[in-house]
Short mmCIF file of C-alpha atoms in Angstrom, two decimals:
data_model
loop_
_atom_site.label_atom_id
_atom_site.label_comp_id
_atom_site.label_asym_id
_atom_site.label_seq_id
_atom_site.Cartn_x
_atom_site.Cartn_y
_atom_site.Cartn_z
CA MET A 1 24.35 46.34 4.18
CA SER A 2 24.81 45.44 0.53
CA PRO A 3 24.26 48.20 -2.05
CA PRO A 4 21.04 48.27 -4.11
CA GLU A 5 21.24 46.29 -7.33
CA ILE A 6 20.21 47.26 -10.84
CA THR A 7 19.56 44.18 -12.97
CA VAL A 8 19.84 44.88 -16.69
CA TYR A 9 18.70 42.34 -19.27
CA PHE A 10 20.26 43.24 -22.61
CA ASP A 11 21.53 42.08 -25.98
CA TYR A 12 24.67 43.30 -27.72
CA VAL A 13 22.78 43.77 -31.01
CA CYS A 14 20.13 46.09 -29.53
CA PRO A 15 20.93 49.79 -30.08
CA TYR A 16 18.73 50.84 -27.16
CA CYS A 17 21.04 48.92 -24.84
CA LEU A 18 23.92 51.17 -25.86
CA LEU A 19 21.70 54.23 -25.56
CA ALA A 20 20.69 53.20 -22.03
CA GLU A 21 24.20 52.38 -20.85
CA ASP A 22 25.30 55.88 -19.81
CA THR A 23 22.00 56.52 -18.02
CA ILE A 24 22.40 53.29 -16.05
CA ALA A 25 26.08 53.90 -15.29
CA ASP A 26 25.43 57.48 -14.16
CA ALA A 27 22.56 56.42 -11.89
CA ALA A 28 24.68 53.67 -10.38
CA ALA A 29 27.59 56.04 -9.75
CA GLU A 30 25.34 58.66 -8.14
CA THR A 31 23.51 56.21 -5.89
CA GLY A 32 26.18 53.61 -5.12
CA ALA A 33 24.13 50.88 -6.78
CA GLU A 34 25.68 47.83 -8.39
CA VAL A 35 24.79 46.87 -11.95
CA SER A 36 24.21 43.21 -12.82
CA TRP A 37 24.17 42.66 -16.59
CA ARG A 38 22.14 39.63 -17.73
CA ALA A 39 21.90 38.09 -21.19
CA PHE A 40 18.71 38.07 -23.23
CA GLU A 41 19.17 37.14 -26.88
CA LEU A 42 16.55 38.75 -29.07
CA ARG A 43 17.07 36.22 -31.87
CA PRO A 44 18.89 33.14 -30.59
CA HIS A 45 20.20 30.60 -33.09
CA PRO A 46 18.70 29.21 -35.30
CA ASN A 47 16.22 32.08 -35.62
CA PRO A 48 17.16 34.34 -38.55
CA THR A 49 18.73 37.66 -37.62
CA LEU A 50 17.95 41.02 -39.19
CA ARG A 51 19.47 42.49 -42.35
CA PRO A 52 20.28 46.22 -42.56
CA GLU A 53 19.42 46.30 -46.26
CA ASP A 54 15.80 45.32 -45.53
CA ASP A 55 13.21 47.98 -44.78
CA TYR A 56 12.73 47.29 -41.06
CA LEU A 57 16.08 48.31 -39.57
CA PRO A 58 16.60 51.57 -41.52
CA ARG A 59 13.03 52.62 -40.72
CA VAL A 60 13.35 51.96 -36.99
CA TRP A 61 16.71 53.68 -36.83
CA ARG A 62 15.44 56.70 -38.77
CA GLN A 63 12.26 57.06 -36.73
CA SER A 64 13.52 56.13 -33.26
CA VAL A 65 17.17 55.23 -32.73
CA TYR A 66 18.85 58.22 -34.35
CA PRO A 67 16.51 60.85 -32.78
CA MET A 68 16.99 59.31 -29.32
CA ALA A 69 20.76 59.08 -29.80
CA GLU A 70 20.89 62.75 -30.77
CA ARG A 71 18.92 63.74 -27.65
CA LEU A 72 21.20 61.67 -25.44
CA GLY A 73 24.42 62.69 -27.19
CA VAL A 74 25.46 59.09 -27.90
CA PRO A 75 27.38 58.38 -31.14
CA ILE A 76 25.80 55.42 -32.91
CA SER A 77 25.42 54.08 -36.46
CA LEU A 78 23.40 51.28 -37.98
CA PRO A 79 25.94 48.46 -38.43
CA THR A 80 26.44 47.21 -41.97
CA ILE A 81 27.09 43.54 -41.05
CA SER A 82 24.50 41.44 -42.85
CA PRO A 83 22.86 39.43 -41.57
CA GLN A 84 23.39 40.74 -38.06
CA PRO A 85 25.52 38.45 -35.91
CA TYR A 86 24.26 36.06 -33.28
CA SER A 87 25.32 37.21 -29.84
CA HIS A 88 25.79 33.94 -27.93
CA LEU A 89 29.58 33.91 -28.34
CA ALA A 90 29.80 37.51 -27.15
CA PHE A 91 27.82 36.53 -24.07
CA GLU A 92 30.04 33.52 -23.46
CA GLY A 93 32.97 35.91 -23.63
CA ALA A 94 31.21 38.06 -21.04
CA HIS A 95 31.33 35.18 -18.58
CA PHE A 96 35.09 34.94 -19.16
CA ALA A 97 35.39 38.68 -18.57
CA LYS A 98 33.31 38.42 -15.39
CA ALA A 99 35.53 35.62 -14.08
CA HIS A 100 38.45 38.01 -14.51
CA GLY A 101 36.73 41.06 -13.00
CA SER A 102 36.21 42.95 -16.26
CA ASP A 103 32.60 42.31 -17.24
CA GLY A 104 31.52 45.95 -17.07
CA ALA A 105 34.35 47.07 -19.34
CA TYR A 106 33.69 44.15 -21.67
CA HIS A 107 29.96 44.91 -22.03
CA ALA A 108 30.69 48.54 -22.89
CA ALA A 109 33.44 47.63 -25.34
CA VAL A 110 31.35 45.05 -27.22
CA LEU A 111 28.38 47.41 -27.56
CA ARG A 112 30.64 50.15 -28.89
CA ALA A 113 32.46 47.76 -31.21
CA PHE A 114 29.19 46.89 -32.92
CA PHE A 115 27.41 50.23 -32.95
CA GLN A 116 30.31 52.66 -33.21
CA GLN A 117 33.04 50.67 -35.00
CA ASP A 118 30.87 48.45 -37.24
CA LEU A 119 32.69 45.28 -36.13
CA ASP A 120 31.22 41.80 -36.49
CA ILE A 121 30.86 40.74 -32.85
CA GLY A 122 29.79 37.26 -33.90
CA ARG A 123 33.38 36.45 -34.91
CA PRO A 124 35.65 34.96 -32.22
CA GLU A 125 38.70 36.88 -33.46
CA VAL A 126 36.85 40.19 -33.17
CA LEU A 127 35.76 39.36 -29.64
CA ALA A 128 39.31 38.34 -28.76
CA GLY A 129 40.55 41.70 -30.00
CA ILE A 130 38.01 43.47 -27.83
CA ALA A 131 39.05 41.35 -24.85
CA GLY A 132 42.68 42.23 -25.43
CA ASP A 133 41.86 45.93 -25.66
CA ILE A 134 40.45 45.86 -22.12
CA GLY A 135 43.41 43.95 -20.73
CA LEU A 136 42.24 40.34 -20.87
CA ASP A 137 44.47 37.48 -22.01
CA THR A 138 43.52 37.03 -25.67
CA ALA A 139 44.93 33.49 -25.96
CA GLU A 140 43.01 32.27 -22.91
CA PHE A 141 39.88 34.12 -24.05
CA THR A 142 40.11 32.55 -27.52
CA LEU A 143 40.52 29.08 -26.03
CA ALA A 144 37.52 29.62 -23.76
CA LEU A 145 35.34 30.47 -26.76
CA LYS A 146 36.71 27.59 -28.83
CA ASP A 147 36.03 25.10 -26.02
CA ARG A 148 32.62 26.67 -25.34
CA ARG A 149 33.70 26.84 -21.71
CA TYR A 150 30.89 29.18 -20.73
CA ALA A 151 28.13 27.90 -23.00
CA GLU A 152 26.22 26.30 -20.13
CA ASP A 153 26.56 29.45 -17.99
CA HIS A 154 25.05 31.44 -20.83
CA ARG A 155 22.16 28.98 -21.26
CA THR A 156 21.49 29.13 -17.52
CA GLU A 157 21.40 32.93 -17.62
CA LEU A 158 19.01 32.91 -20.58
CA ALA A 159 16.71 30.50 -18.77
CA ALA A 160 16.66 32.83 -15.77
CA ALA A 161 15.66 35.73 -18.05
CA TYR A 162 12.78 33.67 -19.45
CA ARG A 163 11.63 32.81 -15.91
CA ALA A 164 11.77 36.52 -15.08
CA GLU A 165 9.37 37.09 -18.01
CA VAL A 166 11.72 39.33 -19.92
CA HIS A 167 10.41 39.99 -23.43
CA ALA A 168 12.40 42.98 -24.63
CA VAL A 169 15.72 44.74 -24.06
CA PRO A 170 16.84 46.65 -22.26
CA THR A 171 14.71 45.51 -19.34
CA ILE A 172 15.88 47.01 -16.07
CA ASP A 173 14.75 45.72 -12.68
CA VAL A 174 15.26 47.78 -9.53
CA GLY A 175 13.62 45.84 -6.74
CA SER A 176 9.97 45.43 -7.76
CA ARG A 177 10.18 48.30 -10.28
CA ARG A 178 10.70 47.32 -13.91
CA PHE A 179 11.73 49.64 -16.73
CA THR A 180 11.51 48.57 -20.37
CA GLY A 181 13.53 50.55 -22.87
CA VAL A 182 15.80 53.51 -22.16
CA PRO A 183 14.75 54.74 -18.70
CA ASP A 184 14.15 58.29 -17.59
CA PRO A 185 17.21 59.15 -15.43
CA ARG A 186 15.14 60.74 -12.66
CA GLU A 187 12.75 57.82 -12.45
CA LEU A 188 15.63 55.36 -12.38
CA ARG A 189 17.38 57.22 -9.55
CA ALA A 190 14.10 57.44 -7.64
CA ALA A 191 13.58 53.69 -7.95
CA ILE A 192 17.10 53.04 -6.67
CA ALA A 193 16.54 55.43 -3.75
CA ALA A 194 13.27 53.66 -2.90
CA LEU A 195 14.96 50.26 -2.99
CA SER A 196 17.79 51.51 -0.79
CA ALA A 197 15.28 52.88 1.71
CA ASP A 198 13.43 49.56 1.79
CA GLN A 199 16.69 47.71 2.42
CA GLN A 200 17.59 50.04 5.29
CA ALA A 201 14.16 49.60 6.85
CA GLN A 202 14.43 45.82 6.87
#
């Protein structure tokens, strides 16, 4: 029997996705579930992205992100890159990483690069550096981004997220149970246990 699956729709420029990552990883490790990370761009090109010098981002971070990060013990800082980068190239890089068995490490590294190292993850050379840090071939990775080798895969994944009626990130599906935002660890584990029980009963 295949293990239960946690489907996580996320964007690399959403701080709540970093804040949820440890909760998801811990629940998966404790329950034997597999995590499937799926792209959902909050502001796909050509929509304008947010600027940290405007009122919105500092207010949200002050009122919500920083208090939650402190409770969870996750280091995080509002990135200074302005305007914030588009994330489609990072997601195309994720498909390269997945093809080479390193998508989980890549997702974690890109999130941390943006929110803990203040790196511009919209730049191909930054993404290539991240790829190299997790053991991927930087020359091949760079060529894949330059050729837009995985652009269609990314568009297909986005279309699937729209069909799944995803509107925010992180959105986490465990069977028929959907969590929006950073999930409660106990509720997430309970949903995985329920899905596993359903699979065993079938």
